[in-house]
CSV table of C-alpha atoms and ligand atoms in Angstrom, one decimal:
chain,number,residue,atom,x,y,z
A,1,MET,CA,17.8,-28.6,-10.4
A,2,THR,CA,18.3,-26.4,-7.4
A,3,GLU,CA,15.7,-23.6,-7.1
A,4,GLN,CA,17.1,-20.2,-6.5
A,5,ILE,CA,14.9,-18.1,-4.2
A,6,ALA,CA,15.4,-14.4,-3.8
A,7,VAL,CA,14.8,-13.3,-0.2
A,8,ILE,CA,14.0,-9.6,0.4
A,9,PRO,CA,12.9,-9.0,4.0
A,10,GLY,CA,12.6,-5.2,3.5
A,11,ASP,CA,11.4,-3.1,6.5
A,12,GLY,CA,9.7,-3.3,9.9
A,13,ILE,CA,8.3,-6.8,10.7
A,14,GLY,CA,9.6,-8.0,7.3
A,15,GLN,CA,13.0,-8.3,9.1
A,16,GLU,CA,11.3,-10.6,11.7
A,17,VAL,CA,8.8,-12.7,9.7
A,18,VAL,CA,11.2,-13.5,6.8
A,19,PRO,CA,14.0,-15.0,9.0
A,20,ALA,CA,11.4,-17.0,10.9
A,21,THR,CA,10.0,-18.3,7.6
A,22,LEU,CA,13.5,-19.3,6.4
A,23,ASP,CA,14.0,-21.3,9.6
A,24,VAL,CA,10.7,-23.1,8.7
A,25,LEU,CA,11.8,-23.7,5.1
A,26,ASP,CA,15.2,-25.0,6.3
A,27,ALA,CA,13.4,-27.6,8.4
A,28,LEU,CA,11.8,-28.9,5.2
A,29,ASP,CA,15.3,-29.5,3.8
A,30,LEU,CA,14.4,-28.7,0.2
A,31,GLY,CA,17.9,-27.9,-1.0
A,32,PHE,CA,16.9,-24.5,-2.2
A,33,GLU,CA,19.5,-21.8,-2.7
A,34,PHE,CA,18.4,-18.6,-0.9
A,35,VAL,CA,20.0,-15.4,-2.1
A,36,ASP,CA,19.5,-12.2,0.0
A,37,GLY,CA,18.4,-8.9,-1.6
A,38,ASP,CA,18.2,-5.4,0.0
A,39,ALA,CA,15.3,-3.0,-0.4
A,40,GLY,CA,13.3,-0.6,1.6
A,41,ASP,CA,13.5,2.5,3.8
A,42,ALA,CA,16.8,1.7,5.4
A,43,VAL,CA,18.4,1.0,2.0
A,44,LEU,CA,17.2,4.3,0.7
A,45,GLU,CA,18.9,6.1,3.6
A,46,GLU,CA,22.1,4.2,3.2
A,47,ARG,CA,22.4,4.0,-0.6
A,48,GLY,CA,20.1,6.7,-1.9
A,49,GLU,CA,17.8,4.3,-3.6
A,50,ALA,CA,15.1,2.0,-2.1
A,51,LEU,CA,15.4,-0.7,-4.7
A,52,PRO,CA,19.0,-1.2,-6.0
A,53,ASP,CA,19.3,-2.5,-9.5
A,54,GLU,CA,20.9,-5.7,-8.3
A,55,THR,CA,17.9,-6.5,-6.1
A,56,TYR,CA,15.6,-6.0,-9.1
A,57,GLU,CA,17.8,-8.2,-11.2
A,58,LEU,CA,17.9,-10.9,-8.5
A,59,ALA,CA,14.1,-11.0,-8.4
A,60,ALA,CA,13.9,-11.1,-12.2
A,61,GLU,CA,16.5,-14.0,-12.5
A,62,SER,CA,15.4,-16.1,-9.5
A,63,ASP,CA,12.9,-19.0,-9.7
A,64,ALA,CA,10.8,-17.2,-7.1
A,65,THR,CA,11.0,-14.3,-4.6
A,66,LEU,CA,10.0,-14.1,-0.9
A,67,PHE,CA,9.3,-10.6,0.1
A,68,GLY,CA,8.6,-9.3,3.6
A,69,ALA,CA,7.3,-5.7,3.7
A,70,ALA,CA,8.3,-2.2,2.7
A,71,GLY,CA,7.5,0.9,4.8
A,72,GLU,CA,7.4,4.5,3.4
A,73,THR,CA,9.2,3.3,0.2
A,74,ALA,CA,6.6,0.6,-0.5
A,75,ALA,CA,5.5,2.1,-3.9
A,76,ASP,CA,9.2,2.4,-5.0
A,77,VAL,CA,9.9,-1.2,-3.9
A,78,ILE,CA,7.0,-3.5,-4.4
A,79,LEU,CA,5.6,-2.1,-7.6
A,80,PRO,CA,8.9,-2.5,-9.5
A,81,LEU,CA,9.5,-5.9,-7.9
A,82,ARG,CA,6.1,-7.1,-9.1
A,83,GLU,CA,7.2,-5.8,-12.6
A,84,ALA,CA,10.5,-7.6,-12.3
A,85,VAL,CA,8.8,-11.0,-11.9
A,86,GLY,CA,6.3,-10.1,-14.7
A,87,SER,CA,3.4,-10.4,-12.3
A,88,PHE,CA,-0.1,-9.7,-13.6
A,89,ALA,CA,-2.2,-11.5,-10.9
A,90,ASN,CA,-2.2,-10.9,-7.2
A,91,VAL,CA,-3.8,-13.9,-5.5
A,92,ARG,CA,-4.9,-13.3,-1.9
A,93,PRO,CA,-6.6,-16.2,-0.1
A,94,ALA,CA,-8.6,-15.2,3.1
A,95,ARG,CA,-9.5,-18.3,5.1
A,96,ALA,CA,-10.8,-18.6,8.6
A,97,TYR,CA,-8.9,-21.2,10.7
A,98,PRO,CA,-10.2,-23.4,13.5
A,99,GLY,CA,-8.9,-22.0,16.8
A,100,VAL,CA,-8.7,-18.4,15.6
A,101,ASP,CA,-11.3,-16.0,16.7
A,102,ALA,CA,-12.8,-14.9,13.4
A,103,VAL,CA,-15.7,-12.6,12.8
A,104,LYS,CA,-17.0,-15.0,10.2
A,105,PRO,CA,-15.6,-18.5,10.7
A,106,GLU,CA,-17.3,-19.7,7.5
A,107,THR,CA,-15.0,-17.4,5.3
A,108,ASP,CA,-13.0,-19.1,2.5
A,109,LEU,CA,-12.4,-16.5,-0.1
A,110,VAL,CA,-9.7,-16.0,-2.8
A,111,PHE,CA,-9.2,-12.5,-4.3
A,112,VAL,CA,-7.7,-12.6,-7.8
A,113,ARG,CA,-6.6,-9.0,-8.2
A,114,GLU,CA,-5.4,-7.5,-11.5
A,115,ASN,CA,-2.1,-5.8,-10.4
A,116,THR,CA,-0.7,-3.9,-13.4
A,117,GLU,CA,-3.2,-1.2,-14.1
A,118,GLY,CA,-6.4,0.4,-12.8
A,119,VAL,CA,-5.7,3.4,-10.5
A,120,TYR,CA,-2.3,2.0,-9.6
A,121,ALA,CA,-0.9,2.5,-13.1
A,122,GLY,CA,0.9,5.6,-11.7
A,123,ILE,CA,-0.6,8.1,-14.2
A,124,GLU,CA,-1.1,11.1,-11.8
A,125,SER,CA,-0.6,14.8,-12.5
A,126,GLN,CA,-0.6,18.0,-10.5
A,127,LEU,CA,-2.1,20.4,-13.0
A,128,SER,CA,-2.1,23.5,-10.7
A,129,ASP,CA,-1.9,24.3,-7.0
A,130,ASP,CA,-5.6,23.4,-6.9
A,131,VAL,CA,-6.0,20.6,-9.3
A,132,THR,CA,-4.6,17.0,-9.3
A,133,THR,CA,-5.7,14.2,-11.6
A,134,LEU,CA,-5.4,10.4,-11.8
A,135,THR,CA,-6.0,8.3,-14.9
A,136,ARG,CA,-7.6,4.9,-14.5
A,137,LEU,CA,-6.1,2.5,-17.0
A,138,ILE,CA,-8.1,-0.6,-18.0
A,139,THR,CA,-7.2,-2.6,-21.1
A,140,ASP,CA,-9.0,-5.5,-22.7
A,141,SER,CA,-5.8,-7.6,-22.7
A,142,ALA,CA,-5.0,-7.2,-19.0
A,143,SER,CA,-8.7,-7.7,-18.1
A,144,ARG,CA,-8.9,-10.9,-20.2
A,145,ARG,CA,-5.6,-12.2,-18.6
A,146,ILE,CA,-6.9,-11.7,-15.1
A,147,ALA,CA,-10.3,-13.2,-15.9
A,148,GLU,CA,-8.6,-16.3,-17.5
A,149,TYR,CA,-6.4,-16.7,-14.4
A,150,GLY,CA,-9.3,-16.3,-12.0
A,151,PHE,CA,-11.6,-18.8,-13.8
A,152,GLU,CA,-8.8,-21.3,-14.1
A,153,TYR,CA,-7.8,-20.9,-10.5
A,154,ALA,CA,-11.4,-21.4,-9.3
A,155,GLU,CA,-11.7,-24.6,-11.4
A,156,ALA,CA,-8.3,-26.0,-10.3
A,157,ASN,CA,-8.9,-25.3,-6.6
A,158,GLY,CA,-12.5,-26.4,-6.4
A,159,TYR,CA,-14.3,-23.1,-5.9
A,160,GLU,CA,-17.8,-23.1,-7.4
A,161,ASP,CA,-18.7,-19.4,-6.9
A,162,VAL,CA,-16.8,-16.9,-9.0
A,163,THR,CA,-17.7,-13.2,-8.8
A,164,VAL,CA,-16.4,-10.3,-10.9
A,165,ALA,CA,-16.3,-7.1,-8.9
A,166,HIS,CA,-16.8,-3.8,-10.7
A,167,LYS,CA,-18.4,-0.3,-10.6
A,168,ALA,CA,-19.5,-0.1,-14.2
A,169,ASN,CA,-22.6,1.9,-13.3
A,170,VAL,CA,-20.3,4.9,-12.6
A,171,MET,CA,-17.0,4.1,-14.3
A,172,ARG,CA,-18.8,3.1,-17.4
A,173,THR,CA,-16.0,3.0,-19.9
A,174,THR,CA,-13.2,1.5,-17.8
A,175,ASP,CA,-15.3,-1.0,-15.8
A,176,GLY,CA,-17.6,-1.5,-18.8
A,177,GLN,CA,-14.5,-2.8,-20.5
A,178,PHE,CA,-13.5,-4.9,-17.5
A,179,LEU,CA,-16.9,-6.6,-17.5
A,180,GLU,CA,-16.9,-7.1,-21.3
A,181,SER,CA,-13.5,-8.7,-21.2
A,182,CYS,CA,-14.4,-11.0,-18.3
A,183,SER,CA,-17.7,-11.9,-20.0
A,184,ALA,CA,-15.8,-12.8,-23.3
A,185,VAL,CA,-13.4,-15.1,-21.4
A,186,ALA,CA,-16.3,-16.8,-19.6
A,187,GLU,CA,-18.1,-17.4,-22.8
A,188,GLU,CA,-15.0,-18.9,-24.5
A,189,GLY,CA,-14.3,-21.1,-21.5
A,190,ASN,CA,-17.9,-21.9,-20.7
A,191,TYR,CA,-17.4,-20.6,-17.1
A,192,GLU,CA,-20.2,-19.5,-14.9
A,193,TYR,CA,-19.9,-16.4,-12.7
A,194,ASP,CA,-21.8,-13.5,-11.1
A,195,GLU,CA,-21.1,-9.8,-11.4
A,196,ALA,CA,-21.3,-7.6,-8.2
A,197,LEU,CA,-21.0,-3.9,-7.7
A,198,MET,CA,-17.8,-3.5,-5.5
A,199,ASP,CA,-19.4,-1.3,-2.8
A,200,ALA,CA,-22.4,-3.6,-2.3
A,201,LEU,CA,-20.1,-6.5,-2.5
A,202,ALA,CA,-18.1,-5.1,0.5
A,203,MET,CA,-21.3,-5.2,2.5
A,204,HIS,CA,-22.3,-8.7,1.4
A,205,LEU,CA,-18.8,-10.1,2.1
A,206,ILE,CA,-19.2,-9.0,5.7
A,207,MET,CA,-22.7,-10.3,6.1
A,208,HIS,CA,-22.5,-13.5,4.0
A,209,PRO,CA,-18.9,-14.4,3.1
A,210,GLU,CA,-20.0,-18.1,2.7
A,211,ASP,CA,-21.8,-17.0,-0.5
A,212,TYR,CA,-18.5,-16.2,-2.3
A,213,GLY,CA,-15.5,-18.1,-3.4
A,214,VAL,CA,-13.1,-16.6,-6.0
A,215,VAL,CA,-13.5,-12.8,-6.5
A,216,ILE,CA,-11.9,-11.4,-9.6
A,217,CYS,CA,-11.2,-7.7,-9.1
A,218,PRO,CA,-9.7,-4.6,-10.7
A,219,ASN,CA,-6.6,-3.4,-8.9
A,220,LEU,CA,-7.8,-1.0,-6.1
A,221,ALA,CA,-11.0,-3.0,-5.4
A,222,GLY,CA,-8.9,-6.2,-4.9
A,223,ASP,CA,-6.5,-4.3,-2.5
A,224,MET,CA,-9.3,-3.0,-0.4
A,225,LEU,CA,-11.7,-6.0,-0.4
A,226,SER,CA,-8.9,-8.4,0.6
A,227,ASP,CA,-8.0,-6.2,3.6
A,228,LEU,CA,-11.7,-6.2,4.5
A,229,ALA,CA,-11.6,-10.0,4.3
A,230,ALA,CA,-8.6,-10.0,6.6
A,231,GLY,CA,-10.8,-8.4,9.2
A,232,LEU,CA,-13.3,-11.3,8.8
A,233,VAL,CA,-10.8,-14.0,9.5
A,234,GLY,CA,-8.7,-12.6,12.4
A,235,GLY,CA,-6.4,-10.0,11.1
A,236,LEU,CA,-3.6,-9.3,8.7
A,237,GLY,CA,-1.2,-11.6,10.4
A,238,LEU,CA,-2.9,-14.5,8.6
A,239,LEU,CA,-3.2,-13.5,4.9
A,240,PRO,CA,-0.6,-14.7,2.4
A,241,SER,CA,-0.4,-13.6,-1.2
A,242,ALA,CA,1.2,-14.5,-4.5
A,243,ASN,CA,2.1,-12.1,-7.3
A,244,VAL,CA,2.1,-14.4,-10.3
A,245,GLY,CA,3.5,-13.9,-13.8
A,246,PRO,CA,3.8,-16.2,-16.8
A,247,ASP,CA,7.1,-17.7,-15.6
A,248,ASN,CA,8.1,-16.2,-12.3
A,249,ALA,CA,6.3,-15.1,-9.1
A,250,LEU,CA,6.8,-13.2,-5.9
A,251,PHE,CA,5.3,-14.2,-2.6
A,252,GLU,CA,4.5,-11.8,0.3
A,253,PRO,CA,2.2,-11.4,3.2
A,254,VAL,CA,-0.8,-9.0,2.6
A,255,HIS,CA,0.3,-7.0,5.6
A,256,GLY,CA,2.8,-4.1,5.6
A,257,SER,CA,5.8,-3.3,7.8
A,258,ALA,CA,3.6,-2.8,10.9
A,259,PRO,CA,5.8,0.0,12.4
A,260,ASP,CA,3.6,-0.1,15.6
A,261,ILE,CA,5.0,-3.6,16.6
A,262,ALA,CA,8.2,-3.7,14.6
A,263,GLY,CA,11.3,-4.6,16.6
A,264,GLN,CA,9.4,-6.3,19.4
A,265,GLY,CA,9.6,-9.8,18.1
A,266,ILE,CA,5.9,-10.3,18.4
A,267,ALA,CA,4.8,-10.2,14.7
A,268,ASN,CA,2.7,-13.2,13.7
A,269,PRO,CA,4.8,-15.1,11.1
A,270,SER,CA,1.8,-17.1,9.8
A,271,ALA,CA,1.0,-14.9,6.8
A,272,MET,CA,4.7,-15.0,5.7
A,273,VAL,CA,4.9,-18.8,6.2
A,274,LEU,CA,1.6,-19.3,4.3
A,275,SER,CA,3.1,-17.2,1.5
A,276,ALA,CA,6.0,-19.6,1.4
A,277,ALA,CA,3.5,-22.5,1.2
A,278,MET,CA,2.0,-20.7,-1.9
A,279,MET,CA,5.5,-20.5,-3.3
A,280,LEU,CA,6.1,-24.2,-2.8
A,281,GLU,CA,2.9,-25.0,-4.6
A,282,HIS,CA,3.9,-22.7,-7.5
A,283,LEU,CA,7.3,-24.5,-7.7
A,284,ASP,CA,5.4,-27.8,-7.9
A,285,TYR,CA,6.3,-28.9,-4.4
A,286,ALA,CA,2.6,-29.6,-3.7
A,287,ASP,CA,3.1,-32.3,-1.0
A,288,GLU,CA,5.6,-30.0,0.9
A,289,ALA,CA,3.2,-27.1,0.6
A,290,ALA,CA,0.3,-29.2,2.0
A,291,THR,CA,2.6,-30.4,4.9
A,292,LEU,CA,3.6,-26.8,5.7
A,293,ARG,CA,0.0,-25.5,5.6
A,294,SER,CA,-1.2,-28.2,7.9
A,295,ALA,CA,1.6,-27.4,10.4
A,296,VAL,CA,0.6,-23.8,10.4
A,297,GLU,CA,-3.1,-24.7,10.8
A,298,SER,CA,-2.2,-27.0,13.7
A,299,VAL,CA,-0.3,-24.1,15.5
A,300,LEU,CA,-3.1,-21.7,14.8
A,301,GLU,CA,-5.5,-24.1,16.4
A,302,ASP,CA,-3.5,-25.2,19.5
A,303,GLY,CA,-1.0,-22.3,19.9
A,304,PRO,CA,1.3,-20.8,20.7
A,305,LYS,CA,-0.3,-17.6,19.5
A,306,THR,CA,1.2,-14.1,19.0
A,307,PRO,CA,-0.6,-11.1,20.6
A,308,ASP,CA,-2.7,-10.2,17.5
A,309,LEU,CA,-4.4,-13.6,18.0
A,310,GLY,CA,-4.8,-13.1,21.8
A,311,GLY,CA,-1.7,-14.9,22.9
A,312,ASP,CA,1.7,-13.8,24.3
A,313,ALA,CA,4.0,-15.8,22.2
A,314,SER,CA,6.9,-14.4,20.2
A,315,THR,CA,7.4,-14.7,16.4
A,316,GLU,CA,10.1,-17.3,17.2
A,317,ASP,CA,7.9,-19.3,19.5
A,318,VAL,CA,5.4,-19.7,16.6
A,319,SER,CA,8.0,-20.6,14.0
A,320,ASP,CA,9.6,-23.1,16.4
A,321,ALA,CA,6.1,-24.6,17.0
A,322,ILE,CA,5.5,-24.9,13.2
A,323,ILE,CA,8.9,-26.6,12.9
A,324,ASP,CA,8.0,-29.0,15.7
A,325,ARG,CA,4.7,-29.9,13.8
A,326,LEU,CA,6.7,-30.5,10.6
B,1,ATP,P1,2.6,-0.1,6.1
B,1,ATP,O1,2.5,1.4,6.0
B,1,ATP,O2,3.9,-0.7,5.9
B,1,ATP,O3,1.5,-0.8,5.2
B,1,ATP,P2,0.8,-0.2,8.3
B,1,ATP,O4,0.9,-0.3,9.8
B,1,ATP,O5,0.0,0.9,7.7
B,1,ATP,O6,2.2,-0.5,7.6
B,1,ATP,P3,0.2,-3.0,8.3
B,1,ATP,O7,1.7,-3.2,8.4
B,1,ATP,O8,-0.5,-3.8,7.3
B,1,ATP,O9,0.0,-1.5,7.9
B,1,ATP,O10,-0.4,-3.1,9.7
B,1,ATP,C1,-1.8,-2.8,10.0
B,1,ATP,C2,-2.1,-3.3,11.4
B,1,ATP,O11,-2.1,-4.7,11.4
B,1,ATP,C3,-1.1,-2.8,12.4
B,1,ATP,O12,-1.7,-2.5,13.7
B,1,ATP,C4,-0.2,-4.0,12.6
B,1,ATP,O13,0.4,-4.1,13.9
B,1,ATP,C5,-1.1,-5.2,12.4
B,1,ATP,N1,-0.3,-6.3,11.7
B,1,ATP,C6,0.0,-6.4,10.5
B,1,ATP,N2,0.7,-7.5,10.2
B,1,ATP,C7,0.8,-8.2,11.4
B,1,ATP,C8,1.5,-9.4,11.8
B,1,ATP,N3,2.1,-10.2,11.0
B,1,ATP,N4,1.4,-9.7,13.1
B,1,ATP,C9,0.7,-9.0,14.0
B,1,ATP,N5,0.1,-7.8,13.7
B,1,ATP,C10,0.1,-7.4,12.4
């Protein structure tokens, strides 16, 4: 059966790293059908809405989605798209690669971030000119679901250390619930794990990332800790991610639209190509995913490199080099 892949480049460097990634996927000759979808700032200007219904439907109906980046309209684009694919887990691996100048070359972390609730549930109010509020939503069901996903991911991918990040000493009810749900799942599945206060964890991740493997996080903590980990391994141009649901998923780089370098043809396509490798794995093309990953690793080690990694290569130079290695 031909897999249908929704392709939504979005804004800024999304328009550069997504086409580069499609060239790489074409070279693998998988016979996928790629269907383009529009979304983002330019689409809002042209059509009055950042995420047209047909793009939402395209993501919902496809076997998987590749998404580039959204700029100012990010919240109106990526949050509904994650909902369209029924995603509850945001998986963000942060690995240091040989040949890339990393602050901590021993880093090999995977953040498994709950991505339907927490402070990103969108429950905000302006009560008066002076007072604004935000409601933090944590449910037992979503917490159990992310814990199950995180523990199973660690087991399937050979990570021994699992850490649950929280701030239950302050957010006693919500993170108290998060911890209780994770503990219940661990007991049922006989999984071992540690708990860590998310602020102290931020410091420990910088000093000793080698002590950690899979980190299961509430929504905001996962967003921030994974960007922190990007700094450990050489920057945002290297971090892929998957937004996984029960039967569908969307794959995107952790970085945003990078307006400071957009349009110059110098964005590092590695994060996007590695996101595509995560997609191949999700679609059960494990061998092709491994081949693609090792081609990216080989280029990261020997070059050419884009300016964020200290080189002067273009996006296309890097994607061409990845294709050569394939
Ligand atoms: P947005 O508002 O869309 O999130 P942003 O600039 O706030 O955009 P990012 O897009 O994540 O956030 O970029 C943060 C920094 O990292 C920028 O300096 C950007 O140039 C750099 N960066 C991000 N992605 C890449 C990439 N693929 N290649 C090179 N540099 C990158």
